[in-house]
XYZ file of C-alpha atoms in Angstrom:
777
model
C -27.500 -11.774 -23.293
C -29.642 -13.282 -26.525
C -31.120 -16.468 -27.465
C -30.453 -17.372 -30.776
C -32.619 -19.681 -33.491
C -34.950 -20.960 -30.926
C -32.918 -22.998 -28.559
C -33.140 -21.621 -24.696
C -30.852 -21.489 -22.431
C -27.420 -21.664 -24.744
C -26.318 -17.920 -24.995
C -23.939 -16.071 -27.049
C -21.977 -12.930 -26.112
C -19.163 -11.218 -27.557
C -16.308 -9.601 -25.824
C -12.611 -10.520 -25.122
C -11.564 -13.342 -22.682
C -8.446 -13.579 -20.593
C -6.840 -16.558 -19.219
C -6.135 -17.108 -15.614
C -4.763 -19.900 -13.395
C -6.505 -22.895 -13.357
C -8.879 -23.357 -10.324
C -10.986 -26.636 -9.022
C -14.104 -27.046 -7.034
C -14.681 -30.660 -5.838
C -13.554 -34.213 -6.871
C -11.083 -35.556 -7.812
C -8.190 -33.861 -6.976
C -4.713 -34.858 -8.312
C -1.431 -33.251 -7.497
C 2.096 -35.315 -8.323
C 4.048 -32.325 -6.733
C 6.466 -33.261 -9.493
C 7.788 -30.609 -11.797
C 8.391 -26.875 -11.205
C 5.000 -26.021 -9.808
C 1.679 -27.174 -8.175
C -1.869 -26.016 -8.757
C -2.893 -22.741 -7.525
C -4.998 -23.990 -4.430
C -2.049 -25.787 -2.840
C -0.856 -23.474 0.133
C 2.744 -24.235 1.683
C 3.359 -23.149 5.212
C 6.460 -23.026 7.494
C 9.151 -25.215 6.285
C 7.444 -26.909 3.367
C 8.858 -26.808 -0.122
C 8.472 -28.346 -3.432
C 12.011 -30.033 -3.886
C 13.440 -32.737 -6.412
C 9.870 -33.831 -7.578
C 8.124 -34.209 -4.031
C 6.616 -32.194 -1.760
C 9.272 -31.865 1.399
C 7.411 -31.162 4.730
C 10.784 -31.190 6.497
C 14.355 -31.719 5.694
C 16.558 -34.054 8.155
C 17.397 -31.100 10.520
C 16.466 -30.497 14.202
C 13.063 -28.634 14.929
C 11.600 -28.778 11.420
C 8.141 -28.163 11.167
C 6.272 -27.966 7.581
C 2.444 -28.006 6.201
C 0.627 -27.829 3.320
C -3.062 -27.806 2.744
C -5.393 -27.925 -0.414
C -7.562 -24.793 -0.332
C -10.545 -26.638 -2.178
C -13.554 -27.867 -0.835
C -14.505 -31.536 -1.181
C -18.172 -32.621 -0.622
C -18.341 -35.031 2.430
C -21.580 -36.750 1.375
C -20.250 -39.593 -0.750
C -16.909 -40.048 1.453
C -13.301 -39.525 0.486
C -10.726 -41.844 -0.910
C -7.262 -40.889 -0.683
C -3.671 -42.180 -1.699
C -0.223 -40.786 -1.705
C 3.320 -42.002 -1.372
C 5.144 -40.746 1.435
C 9.066 -40.926 2.173
C 10.984 -40.676 5.847
C 14.337 -41.283 5.476
C 17.716 -39.878 6.082
C 17.740 -38.934 9.810
C 17.847 -40.664 13.335
C 14.055 -41.184 13.083
C 11.602 -38.285 14.266
C 8.769 -37.247 14.367
C 6.631 -38.196 11.740
C 3.951 -36.952 9.445
C 0.017 -36.622 9.735
C -2.852 -36.561 7.076
C -5.681 -34.612 8.255
C -9.135 -33.133 6.977
C -10.876 -29.994 8.159
C -14.155 -27.992 8.004
C -14.092 -26.243 4.837
C -15.949 -23.220 6.189
C -13.276 -22.419 8.748
C -12.754 -18.692 7.824
C -8.774 -18.496 8.513
C -6.896 -21.801 8.904
C -4.009 -22.163 11.228
C -2.138 -25.352 11.861
C -1.741 -27.215 14.982
C 0.817 -27.805 17.253
C 4.213 -29.380 16.249
C 6.424 -31.943 17.864
C 4.631 -34.987 18.736
C 1.416 -33.850 17.708
C 2.610 -33.691 14.003
C 0.844 -30.308 13.081
C -2.474 -32.177 14.225
C -3.233 -32.146 17.531
C -2.841 -29.589 20.456
C 0.431 -29.166 22.030
C 1.060 -27.659 25.437
C 0.188 -23.856 25.003
C -0.290 -24.422 21.112
C -3.730 -24.942 19.503
C -4.492 -27.923 17.290
C -5.553 -27.537 13.658
C -8.705 -25.002 13.376
C -12.004 -26.916 12.639
C -10.484 -30.312 12.771
C -12.323 -33.158 11.818
C -9.771 -36.178 11.281
C -6.030 -36.642 11.742
C -3.993 -39.806 11.138
C -0.138 -39.576 12.016
C 2.275 -41.658 10.883
C 4.502 -41.630 14.007
C 8.090 -42.678 14.141
C 9.331 -41.413 17.503
C 6.221 -42.421 19.082
C 4.625 -39.366 20.767
C 1.531 -38.787 18.649
C -0.118 -41.973 20.570
C 0.615 -40.849 24.133
C -1.055 -38.316 26.599
C 2.117 -36.000 26.822
C 2.233 -32.596 25.823
C -1.571 -32.082 26.618
C -2.621 -34.508 24.193
C -6.054 -36.024 24.860
C -5.584 -40.012 25.401
C -3.375 -42.452 23.871
C -2.479 -46.043 23.612
C -4.055 -47.896 26.519
C -1.875 -48.125 29.507
C 1.117 -46.271 28.097
C 0.514 -43.063 29.711
C 3.111 -40.840 28.503
C 5.396 -43.419 27.518
C 6.734 -43.523 23.801
C 5.150 -45.840 21.234
C 7.369 -45.444 18.362
C 6.590 -47.163 14.656
C 2.635 -46.412 15.145
C -0.223 -45.220 12.885
C -2.764 -43.232 15.198
C -6.064 -41.705 14.283
C -7.175 -38.790 16.561
C -10.553 -37.299 16.190
C -12.030 -33.711 15.769
C -10.888 -30.774 17.689
C -10.787 -26.936 17.778
C -8.405 -24.720 19.263
C -7.420 -26.552 22.932
C -10.659 -28.732 22.709
C -10.833 -32.157 21.646
C -8.080 -34.077 19.244
C -8.829 -37.261 21.159
C -6.848 -40.661 20.738
C -9.375 -43.019 18.654
C -7.450 -45.801 17.597
C -3.718 -46.968 16.900
C -1.950 -49.562 15.213
C 2.060 -50.374 16.310
C 3.770 -51.462 13.063
C 6.585 -53.197 14.650
C 4.967 -55.154 17.279
C 2.395 -57.904 17.593
C -0.638 -57.973 19.749
C -4.216 -56.794 20.200
C -3.013 -53.122 18.801
C -0.175 -54.507 16.860
C 0.507 -56.542 13.624
C 1.266 -59.996 12.752
C 4.883 -60.525 12.590
C 5.221 -61.268 8.941
C 3.288 -57.963 8.267
C 5.307 -55.904 10.459
C 7.338 -52.683 8.843
C 8.814 -49.284 10.518
C 7.253 -46.124 9.742
C 10.538 -44.687 8.651
C 12.125 -46.424 5.514
C 15.570 -45.977 6.526
C 18.134 -44.052 9.175
C 21.045 -41.709 8.498
C 22.498 -41.709 4.894
C 19.554 -43.181 3.268
C 18.162 -41.938 0.527
C 14.334 -41.557 -1.162
C 12.784 -44.959 -2.174
C 10.505 -44.428 -4.892
C 10.662 -48.211 -6.715
C 7.913 -50.143 -5.032
C 10.110 -53.395 -5.778
C 12.767 -51.783 -3.140
C 13.004 -51.867 0.302
C 11.932 -48.686 1.917
C 8.960 -47.799 -0.241
C 5.597 -46.747 1.288
C 2.315 -45.883 0.035
C -0.954 -45.082 1.968
C -4.674 -45.821 0.832
C -7.219 -44.091 3.110
C -11.084 -44.636 2.674
C -13.826 -42.867 4.350
C -16.734 -44.780 3.335
C -20.110 -43.151 4.500
C -21.500 -45.402 7.464
C -24.715 -46.477 6.501
C -26.132 -47.151 10.056
C -24.481 -44.149 11.736
C -23.127 -40.657 11.419
C -19.759 -40.178 10.073
C -17.607 -42.950 8.535
C -15.975 -46.466 8.261
C -12.306 -45.841 8.265
C -10.082 -48.138 6.094
C -6.399 -47.504 5.995
C -4.049 -49.709 4.032
C -0.483 -49.632 3.640
C 1.525 -50.713 0.672
C 5.308 -51.245 1.725
C 8.152 -53.304 0.762
C 10.877 -54.477 3.154
C 12.440 -57.026 1.048
C 13.415 -56.595 -2.601
C 10.594 -57.435 -5.479
C 8.463 -58.307 -2.525
C 6.049 -55.154 -2.240
C 3.014 -55.925 0.063
C -0.404 -54.384 0.555
C -1.700 -54.902 4.236
C -5.071 -53.434 6.232
C -4.140 -51.346 9.176
C -7.583 -50.356 9.963
C -10.600 -52.052 8.565
C -13.998 -50.454 8.195
C -13.317 -48.735 11.588
C -16.322 -46.871 12.908
C -15.658 -43.163 13.102
C -18.758 -41.682 14.765
C -18.475 -37.904 14.320
C -20.573 -36.150 11.727
C -18.777 -34.506 9.036
C -19.207 -30.956 7.934
C -20.792 -30.421 4.627
C -17.660 -29.640 2.648
C -13.996 -30.570 4.009
C -10.414 -29.834 3.015
C -7.144 -31.902 2.964
C -3.733 -31.087 4.445
C -0.626 -32.714 5.659
C 2.064 -32.056 8.325
C 4.990 -33.190 9.707
C 7.677 -32.324 12.231
C 11.491 -33.223 13.622
C 12.573 -32.269 17.192
C 15.858 -33.513 18.735
C 15.697 -36.367 16.384
C 15.590 -35.731 12.383
C 14.277 -37.194 9.100
C 13.328 -36.087 5.694
C 9.321 -36.081 5.328
C 8.084 -36.261 1.798
C 4.913 -36.843 -0.002
C 3.963 -37.304 -3.671
C 1.465 -38.417 -6.456
C -1.643 -37.488 -4.136
C -5.147 -38.431 -5.465
C -8.311 -37.375 -3.565
C -11.865 -38.755 -4.742
C -15.125 -40.069 -3.835
C -15.339 -43.251 -1.860
C -18.692 -44.209 -2.796
C -18.197 -43.910 -6.408
C -21.013 -46.460 -7.074
C -23.433 -44.084 -5.631
C -22.923 -41.271 -8.257
C -24.078 -41.117 -11.679
C -22.414 -39.445 -14.715
C -23.923 -36.067 -15.853
C -25.353 -36.242 -19.263
C -24.968 -33.414 -22.206
C -26.669 -32.401 -25.152
C -26.330 -32.057 -28.630
C -26.168 -28.548 -29.923
C -26.594 -27.390 -33.477
C -26.902 -24.505 -35.866
C -25.717 -21.997 -33.071
C -24.551 -18.527 -34.627
C -20.822 -17.455 -34.396
C -19.419 -14.493 -35.992
C -16.151 -14.253 -38.190
C -13.102 -12.365 -36.847
C -14.083 -12.177 -33.409
C -14.117 -14.104 -29.983
C -17.557 -15.551 -29.299
C -18.499 -16.329 -25.825
C -20.958 -19.072 -24.936
C -22.628 -20.264 -21.777
C -23.804 -23.784 -21.279
C -26.264 -23.599 -18.291
C -26.792 -26.190 -15.637
C -30.696 -26.183 -16.221
C -29.956 -27.381 -19.817
C -27.635 -30.477 -18.974
C -28.580 -33.392 -16.554
C -26.496 -33.092 -13.560
C -27.936 -36.126 -11.425
C -25.495 -35.945 -8.155
C -26.461 -34.121 -5.406
C -25.756 -30.390 -5.327
C -23.305 -30.796 -8.284
C -22.313 -28.175 -10.440
C -20.722 -28.345 -13.934
C -16.931 -28.027 -12.967
C -15.349 -27.627 -16.355
C -15.731 -28.375 -20.245
C -13.194 -30.344 -22.199
C -13.203 -30.433 -25.943
C -12.243 -33.094 -28.590
C -12.232 -33.540 -32.082
C -14.060 -36.827 -31.807
C -15.655 -39.071 -29.814
C -13.072 -41.574 -30.178
C -10.699 -39.118 -28.402
C -13.195 -38.950 -25.356
C -13.443 -42.444 -25.470
C -9.465 -43.295 -25.024
C -9.547 -41.125 -21.841
C -12.417 -42.943 -20.046
C -10.981 -44.396 -16.634
C -8.409 -41.851 -16.254
C -9.506 -40.058 -12.827
C -7.010 -37.451 -12.981
C -7.712 -36.328 -16.301
C -11.157 -35.735 -15.112
C -10.083 -33.987 -12.230
C -7.884 -31.768 -13.688
C -9.860 -30.926 -16.616
C -6.371 -31.402 -18.602
C -5.096 -28.209 -19.961
C -4.714 -29.753 -23.332
C -8.288 -30.252 -23.708
C -9.452 -26.706 -22.548
C -8.285 -25.526 -25.948
C -9.014 -27.118 -29.302
C -7.349 -25.518 -32.411
C -9.399 -26.553 -35.738
C -8.817 -24.810 -39.179
C -12.068 -22.978 -38.531
C -11.108 -21.614 -35.541
C -10.150 -22.117 -31.680
C -12.532 -23.164 -29.042
C -11.617 -22.293 -25.371
C -13.223 -23.732 -22.178
C -12.923 -21.058 -19.271
C -11.417 -21.867 -15.798
C -14.755 -23.277 -14.429
C -18.166 -23.787 -15.274
C -19.873 -24.154 -18.714
C -18.322 -21.108 -20.264
C -16.216 -21.210 -23.394
C -15.439 -19.215 -26.576
C -15.226 -19.796 -30.120
C -12.949 -17.610 -32.173
C -13.708 -18.432 -36.026
C -10.958 -17.649 -38.381
C -11.308 -15.700 -41.766
C -12.368 -17.413 -44.975
C -14.968 -19.796 -43.316
C -18.127 -17.512 -43.636
C -21.330 -19.289 -43.937
C -19.758 -22.795 -43.097
C -20.202 -24.925 -40.008
C -17.718 -26.418 -37.417
C -18.538 -29.198 -35.283
C -16.415 -30.465 -32.311
C -17.329 -32.786 -29.448
C -17.337 -32.150 -25.491
C -17.698 -33.629 -21.899
C -18.896 -31.931 -19.127
C -17.434 -33.059 -15.684
C -19.470 -32.201 -12.276
C -18.353 -31.459 -8.686
C -17.682 -35.125 -7.847
C -15.588 -35.511 -10.729
C -18.142 -37.484 -12.752
C -17.801 -36.961 -16.367
C -20.389 -37.187 -19.358
C -19.705 -39.519 -22.300
C -19.570 -36.998 -24.777
C -21.694 -34.661 -26.952
C -21.347 -32.674 -30.256
C -21.670 -29.047 -30.896
C -22.186 -27.481 -34.058
C -21.619 -23.845 -34.755
C -22.510 -21.754 -37.961
C -19.838 -19.224 -38.984
C -21.467 -16.033 -39.877
C -20.205 -12.837 -41.393
C -19.172 -9.921 -38.999
C -20.078 -6.331 -39.922
C -17.422 -3.613 -39.718
C -16.779 -1.701 -36.598
C -19.036 1.329 -36.517
C -18.214 4.618 -35.602
C -19.456 6.461 -32.490
C -19.566 10.157 -32.786
C -21.476 13.328 -31.659
C -24.693 13.286 -33.710
C -24.296 15.840 -36.466
C -20.469 15.779 -36.454
C -18.048 14.494 -38.938
C -15.231 14.656 -36.159
C -13.929 11.422 -34.383
C -13.499 12.081 -30.499
C -12.433 9.899 -27.751
C -13.159 12.314 -24.872
C -15.795 14.964 -24.485
C -15.977 17.626 -21.814
C -19.369 19.155 -21.038
C -20.708 21.976 -18.408
C -23.137 21.170 -15.694
C -26.491 20.621 -17.079
C -25.476 20.298 -20.640
C -26.079 17.162 -22.801
C -25.506 16.104 -26.118
C -26.651 13.034 -28.594
C -24.382 10.350 -29.698
C -24.928 8.113 -33.034
C -23.472 5.178 -34.126
C -22.394 5.450 -38.097
C -21.647 2.336 -40.101
C -21.438 0.925 -43.654
C -24.626 -1.241 -43.538
C -28.033 -1.417 -41.845
C -28.304 -2.457 -38.493
C -31.062 -4.833 -36.972
C -30.242 -3.897 -33.493
C -28.253 -1.353 -30.958
C -26.795 -2.133 -27.298
C -25.498 0.860 -25.495
C -22.847 0.722 -22.796
C -21.751 2.802 -20.079
C -18.655 2.065 -18.444
C -19.005 -1.747 -19.612
C -22.582 -1.948 -18.487
C -25.512 -2.371 -20.791
C -28.094 0.589 -20.560
C -31.431 -1.144 -20.500
C -34.041 0.128 -23.038
C -31.634 2.021 -25.040
C -31.922 0.121 -28.317
C -32.240 3.136 -31.124
C -29.214 4.473 -33.216
C -28.680 7.705 -31.075
C -28.140 7.878 -27.329
C -28.970 11.261 -25.154
C -26.072 11.923 -22.716
C -26.676 13.904 -19.508
C -24.250 11.909 -17.202
C -20.638 10.999 -17.370
C -19.093 7.814 -18.149
C -17.492 5.890 -21.059
C -20.002 5.065 -23.654
C -19.735 2.572 -26.373
C -22.459 0.777 -28.735
C -22.736 -2.621 -29.962
C -24.651 -3.115 -33.236
C -26.127 -6.223 -34.768
C -26.598 -6.973 -38.751
C -29.198 -8.918 -40.262
C -27.220 -12.048 -39.451
C -27.269 -11.284 -36.010
C -23.497 -10.729 -35.738
C -22.079 -7.401 -33.706
C -19.706 -4.960 -34.259
C -18.240 -2.950 -31.614
C -17.674 0.718 -31.826
C -15.032 3.349 -30.502
C -15.224 4.526 -26.797
C -16.231 7.991 -25.995
C -15.569 9.159 -22.471
C -17.844 11.899 -21.481
C -16.917 13.889 -18.247
C -18.600 16.722 -16.501
C -15.711 18.139 -14.778
C -16.089 20.090 -11.440
C -16.051 24.147 -12.252
C -12.682 25.558 -11.232
C -12.056 26.551 -7.671
C -9.883 29.662 -7.256
C -7.354 30.477 -4.287
C -6.979 34.089 -3.748
C -4.659 36.157 -1.442
C -6.676 39.308 -1.096
C -6.955 42.110 -0.674
C -4.496 42.807 -3.482
C -2.635 46.036 -2.406
C -0.702 48.372 -4.593
C 1.869 50.197 -1.990
C 2.945 52.440 -4.602
C 0.369 55.577 -4.975
C -1.658 55.696 -8.009
C 0.436 52.635 -9.647
C -1.521 49.664 -11.316
C -1.309 46.257 -9.559
C -1.101 42.840 -11.582
C -4.187 40.876 -10.638
C -2.585 37.529 -11.442
C -0.278 37.911 -8.399
C -3.650 37.407 -6.112
C -4.431 34.070 -7.770
C -2.437 31.360 -5.933
C -3.428 28.487 -8.564
C -3.341 30.817 -11.604
C -3.005 28.751 -14.901
C -3.477 30.343 -18.097
C -2.904 27.208 -20.217
C -5.951 25.176 -18.431
C -8.200 28.101 -17.407
C -9.697 31.380 -18.488
C -10.308 34.493 -16.068
C -12.943 37.246 -16.266
C -12.818 40.278 -13.709
C -15.670 42.838 -13.532
C -16.671 45.893 -11.925
C -19.480 48.446 -12.458
C -20.011 47.183 -16.071
C -16.506 46.802 -17.042
C -14.447 43.598 -18.038
C -10.989 42.352 -17.862
C -10.274 39.247 -19.485
C -6.928 36.900 -19.010
C -3.980 39.373 -19.949
C -5.927 42.545 -19.094
C -6.100 41.626 -15.436
C -2.356 42.247 -15.107
C -3.061 46.161 -15.037
C -5.633 47.205 -12.550
C -5.469 50.858 -11.411
C -8.342 51.365 -9.394
C -9.380 50.259 -5.950
C -12.669 48.604 -5.039
C -14.481 45.139 -4.948
C -14.214 43.373 -8.433
C -15.912 40.263 -9.425
C -13.765 37.217 -10.657
C -15.025 34.471 -12.633
C -13.225 31.299 -14.005
C -13.777 28.462 -16.290
C -11.918 25.551 -17.956
C -10.342 26.692 -21.258
C -12.234 24.227 -23.414
C -15.647 24.870 -21.867
C -17.898 28.024 -21.903
C -19.222 27.982 -18.528
C -17.685 30.045 -15.980
C -17.884 29.280 -12.270
C -19.578 31.279 -9.525
C -18.384 34.972 -9.316
C -16.460 35.590 -5.981
C -15.325 38.963 -4.683
C -11.954 40.450 -5.620
C -10.594 43.303 -3.424
C -7.933 45.823 -4.685
C -6.785 48.375 -2.757
C -4.218 51.083 -4.278
C -2.362 53.654 -1.955
C -3.255 57.391 -2.496
C -0.559 58.305 -0.173
C 2.849 57.022 0.118
C 4.167 55.328 3.331
C 6.991 57.182 4.913
C 9.662 56.029 7.589
C 11.330 58.452 9.898
C 13.197 58.380 13.188
C 15.495 60.731 15.627
C 18.195 59.673 18.058
C 20.250 61.164 21.064
C 22.489 59.950 23.696
C 19.704 59.298 26.342
C 18.557 61.947 28.279
C 21.278 64.410 27.061
C 20.315 65.839 24.042
C 23.554 64.928 22.415
C 23.063 63.836 18.854
C 26.930 64.325 17.388
C 30.005 66.008 17.691
C 28.329 69.428 17.837
C 27.144 68.745 21.007
C 30.178 67.376 22.699
C 30.337 63.966 20.703
C 28.930 60.605 21.469
C 31.054 57.836 23.428
C 31.192 54.271 22.493
C 29.542 53.086 25.586
C 26.717 55.725 25.668
C 23.174 54.502 25.305
C 21.504 55.904 22.586
C 17.976 56.153 22.462
C 15.914 56.128 19.001
C 12.411 57.505 18.497
C 10.353 56.371 15.831
C 8.770 59.315 13.721
C 7.145 57.030 10.946
C 3.648 57.071 9.589
C 0.978 56.469 12.061
C -0.241 53.461 9.842
C 2.888 51.432 10.691
C 2.320 48.391 12.732
C 5.671 46.603 12.820
C 8.994 47.896 13.101
C 12.570 46.432 12.106
C 15.549 48.226 13.365
C 18.900 47.292 12.236
C 22.130 49.071 14.237
C 25.018 47.043 13.204
C 25.773 43.321 11.875
C 23.950 41.068 14.425
C 22.360 43.966 16.419
C 18.292 44.522 15.456
C 15.093 45.263 17.388
C 11.573 44.853 16.884
C 10.500 47.711 19.665
C 9.048 51.003 18.262
C 11.329 53.469 20.169
C 14.496 50.994 21.080
C 17.736 52.033 22.803
C 21.349 50.464 21.621
C 25.079 50.798 23.013
C 27.293 50.623 19.948
C 30.254 49.788 22.110
C 32.870 51.020 19.648
C 34.071 54.138 17.807
C 32.867 54.635 14.132
C 30.226 55.485 11.641
C 27.079 53.277 11.866
C 24.060 53.160 9.207
C 20.992 52.545 11.188
C 17.957 51.496 9.196
C 14.237 51.509 10.301
C 11.866 49.362 7.972
C 8.274 49.807 8.748
C 5.224 47.662 7.753
C 1.568 48.530 7.776
C -1.728 46.160 8.108
C -1.484 45.504 4.170
C 2.110 44.415 4.439
C 3.497 47.632 2.662
C 6.768 48.708 3.795
C 8.692 51.725 3.745
C 12.380 52.481 5.290
C 15.016 55.102 6.134
C 18.601 54.978 6.978
C 20.546 57.782 9.163
C 24.103 57.655 10.032
C 25.200 57.501 13.764
C 28.724 58.858 14.373
C 30.552 57.637 17.583
C 33.714 59.571 17.536
C 34.957 59.467 21.416
C 35.889 56.204 23.181
C 36.601 57.977 26.538
C 37.045 61.469 28.650
C 39.248 62.117 31.775
C 39.296 65.061 33.864
C 41.615 65.895 36.941
C 40.678 68.691 39.765
C 43.633 71.083 40.481
C 43.099 70.334 44.304
C 41.263 68.909 47.237
C 40.733 69.165 51.056
C 40.885 65.912 52.719
C 39.907 67.428 56.006
C 36.749 69.289 54.908
C 33.376 67.571 54.478
C 33.296 67.779 50.803
C 36.110 67.185 48.144
C 37.978 64.697 50.601
C 39.586 62.589 47.915
C 41.934 63.494 44.758
C 40.589 61.255 41.785
C 40.135 61.990 38.179
C 36.476 61.945 36.623
C 36.480 59.345 33.523
C 34.293 57.632 31.130
C 34.815 55.050 28.637
C 37.818 53.271 30.334
C 38.302 49.556 31.098
C 41.332 49.781 33.324
C 43.163 52.469 35.327
C 46.253 52.896 37.295
C 46.353 56.387 39.477
C 50.161 57.309 40.941
C 50.765 60.172 43.583
C 54.089 61.529 44.152
C 55.592 64.534 46.731
C 58.037 66.909 44.932
C 60.978 64.837 45.808
C 59.689 61.946 43.611
C 58.542 59.628 46.468
C 55.530 57.428 45.602
C 53.108 58.161 48.467
C 49.847 56.450 46.791
C 48.970 53.813 43.843
C 45.463 52.450 43.085
C 44.407 50.452 39.852
C 40.948 49.893 41.178
C 38.265 51.304 38.856
C 35.988 51.541 41.996
C 38.556 53.085 44.056
C 37.324 56.895 45.766
C 41.044 57.975 45.223
C 43.573 59.265 47.495
C 42.863 60.650 51.001
C 45.601 62.960 51.446
C 47.294 60.381 54.130
C 50.440 58.301 54.260
C 50.478 55.244 56.712
C 47.367 56.740 58.179
C 48.634 60.192 58.830
C 47.554 63.321 57.111
C 50.342 64.898 55.162
C 50.982 68.766 55.006
C 49.290 71.068 53.010
C 51.457 71.895 49.458
C 52.095 70.838 45.817
C 51.911 67.201 44.818
C 52.346 65.317 41.423
C 50.005 62.734 39.719
C 50.588 60.198 36.843
C 47.556 58.591 35.551
C 47.735 55.197 33.078
C 44.348 53.739 31.413
C 43.064 51.633 28.542
C 39.640 52.934 26.800
C 36.868 50.776 25.744
C 38.373 50.375 22.284
C 41.815 49.584 23.315
C 43.375 53.118 23.295
C 46.341 53.738 25.495
C 45.772 56.881 27.996
C 48.815 58.370 29.937
C 48.010 61.711 31.563
C 50.293 63.852 34.459
C 50.236 66.788 36.089
C 50.365 68.886 39.755
C 47.519 69.401 42.347
C 47.378 71.122 45.811
C 46.757 69.535 49.333
C 44.693 72.165 51.217
C 44.290 71.818 54.998
C-alpha cells in the first residue's frame, strides 16, 4: 500500500469489499433477544430457542435443559457489569436459571450438569462448565444451594435439604473439581442468610397458568443487576447483585441481594458470559431478554481520541479502501484496539448518541454506512478499515464526513472530520502478450517456455503494480513482465493523479506433458494385414492431443497411425493440441504374423478306433476321445460339444448321451491373444446293441448262463419258456448273470427252449426280441 500526500499511517488501497455478518470483540455487549435473530456470536444449545421476543432456555415441560453463551471475549481488567430481565412462570416451580462467566481461552466450551446444578456446577457423573469462573443461580426448587448430586457445599447446616427461593453464588471449577458454594440468600425467609420481611419475593413470578410479565409495574416482573468491581485490596472482585422486582401493582422495588461481597479468585485475562436453565419433575418457563454487559469500573477508562484527516485522495467510479491504524489515533485504555468506526453527516449527529451505551457497543449498522451525493462511506466489520465509493460527476471536488472510533471497552471518541479529494480515474488497461494485438484470458506454455506481458492503455502511467494469484509481485514496476511461472496475472496502473486502473486477468498455465496408456504389443493376427495403431492407446483423444510415431527415420502422424504394416519397435510421442512440445518418446511394439494360426482336432470312441458308421457306428453312451492337432503356438483351448457342455483341456473326452448330429468347435488362443477355430461334426447314430447266444452249457466250466450281451439299455426283462409255453425263468435285473438252466434248483433236460426279451434304450426306444436256443448237457 502507499502513503498519499505526506500523511503517514493513513493508507489507501483499491479493491472490491464484500459485506459479512457483524462481529464484536469487547464491551459493551447488548442483546435484546427480540426480533427474528441475534448477533452471530450468540450460541444456542440443547433446548434453548429464540421465541416470542425472548431467549427461552426451557419450556414448562419435564426434564428440559437449555443454555446459551456469548462467544465474545470480555476483558476482566476493569470488571464487568451485567443486567437482564428474566421470566420464570407457567409451571409448578423448578428448577431455576443461572448466569455464569468462564475463561475465554477454553478451546472447546461444554455446559455443566443440569437438574439442581442449573447447567453450571458438576452433578453426579456430569462435569461442570468448562473453565468456569463464577456462577449465580436463581434457584426455585432449592437444590443449587445444597450438597446433593455431588455438589460442593451449600447453605450452612442444610446438608442435602432443599433451600427453595434462593440466589446462590458458586465459585470457579473445571470438570469434576471446584464449583464450591460461596454465598447464598433466601428470598422468602428472614435471618442471617435471608431478607427482611418487607423485601421478600419468590424467584418464580407465578405458577401454573400464569404468563410472562414484562411490565415493571405489574406483579411478577424481575430484573437482575450484577456488578463485579475489581477488588482494590485483593485479587478477584467485589460482587454486588441487585434485584428489581414487583410483588404489588405499581410498586416496583430495587433491593440489594449481595453488597460488595468479596470474591477472592483471580480472574482470567478474558471472560465470556452465558446463561443456563433446567427443569426436572417440576416445570417452569425460563426466559431472559435485554442483556447488557459492560465495564464495571467505567471511571477508570478514558475515551479514545481520533484525528482530523484532510486532502486524502480518492478515485472516481471505484471503491477506495482505507485503513486508520491504532498508531495514528489515541487509545489510552490498556490493551485496547479500534473496535469499529461509525460515520455521521455532522458533529451534531454524534452528540445526539452520547450516553447510549448499546449504540456504541453494537456499532449501529445504520452508522456503518453513510450515503452522500458524492458517494458512499462504509465501515468494515471491525477495526479501522473503511471504503469510499465516489459517484461520477464529482471529479476535483472534496467531500467531508465525521466519524467516531470505539475501542475494546466500548469507549468512543467525541468525533472527528475526514475530507477526501475525488480524483478522476483512468480507463481500464488491457493486459496482453507483448507485441500481440490479440486479447486472451488464458495462455498455455510448454515447459521452460516464457513470454512477456505488457499493460496497454490510453494515457501515460506513473506506476505499475503486477499481481500473480492476487498477490503483488515485489520489484516488478515496469510496463512489461516476463513470465516463467504459472498463475493468474493482472496489473494495476496509476495515472499522474495517483488513481489506479485495473487490467483484465490472464491465466498462464504450464500443463503437464501428456502421459499415454498403452496396451502393447500391438498384434496383427492376420498375416500381412496392417494393424490400427489407435487401438493400442487406451486414452486416445485426437481432439486434445497430437500423436507422432516414428521408426527408422519414417514418421506417422495422427490418422496415419491407423495403418501400420511392419513389425518392430516404434517410438511414440504425444503433445497437447495447442502446444508445440511433444512428451518423451516411449517404445511402441508391433507384431504382425507371417503365418496363420491354425486349429484342428480328431476324435474316436475311446480305445476303439471307431469314428463313425463305417467303423460300426458310435453309441450314445460311448466315451469319445478328442485329440488336439492344432498349431504348436496354441496356449489355451476352448471346446464346445453341445449346449451347456464345454472343456478347457487340450485333449478332452466327452459322452453325448443321445443320438444326433453334433457340431464340435475348438477355439485356440496363443500367447498374444490371437485366435483360430475349427468345427467338426460327430454323428451319434446308435443308442443300443443286443446279441443272443444260440446255446449254453450249464454243467460245463464256461458258458454256464444264458443271457444276451447288450449296450445302451437302461431297463431289461428276460423271459425263458419251454416248448409247451410254460414260463420257467424271469429277470429284470441289469446285473443279473442270466438263466443257469435250472427250475426249482434242478437242472433241466437238454433240448430247445424259447426266450423273449423286452428293454428300453438310453434314448427311450423300446426294444423287443425273441427266439430259440439249446440247453446242452
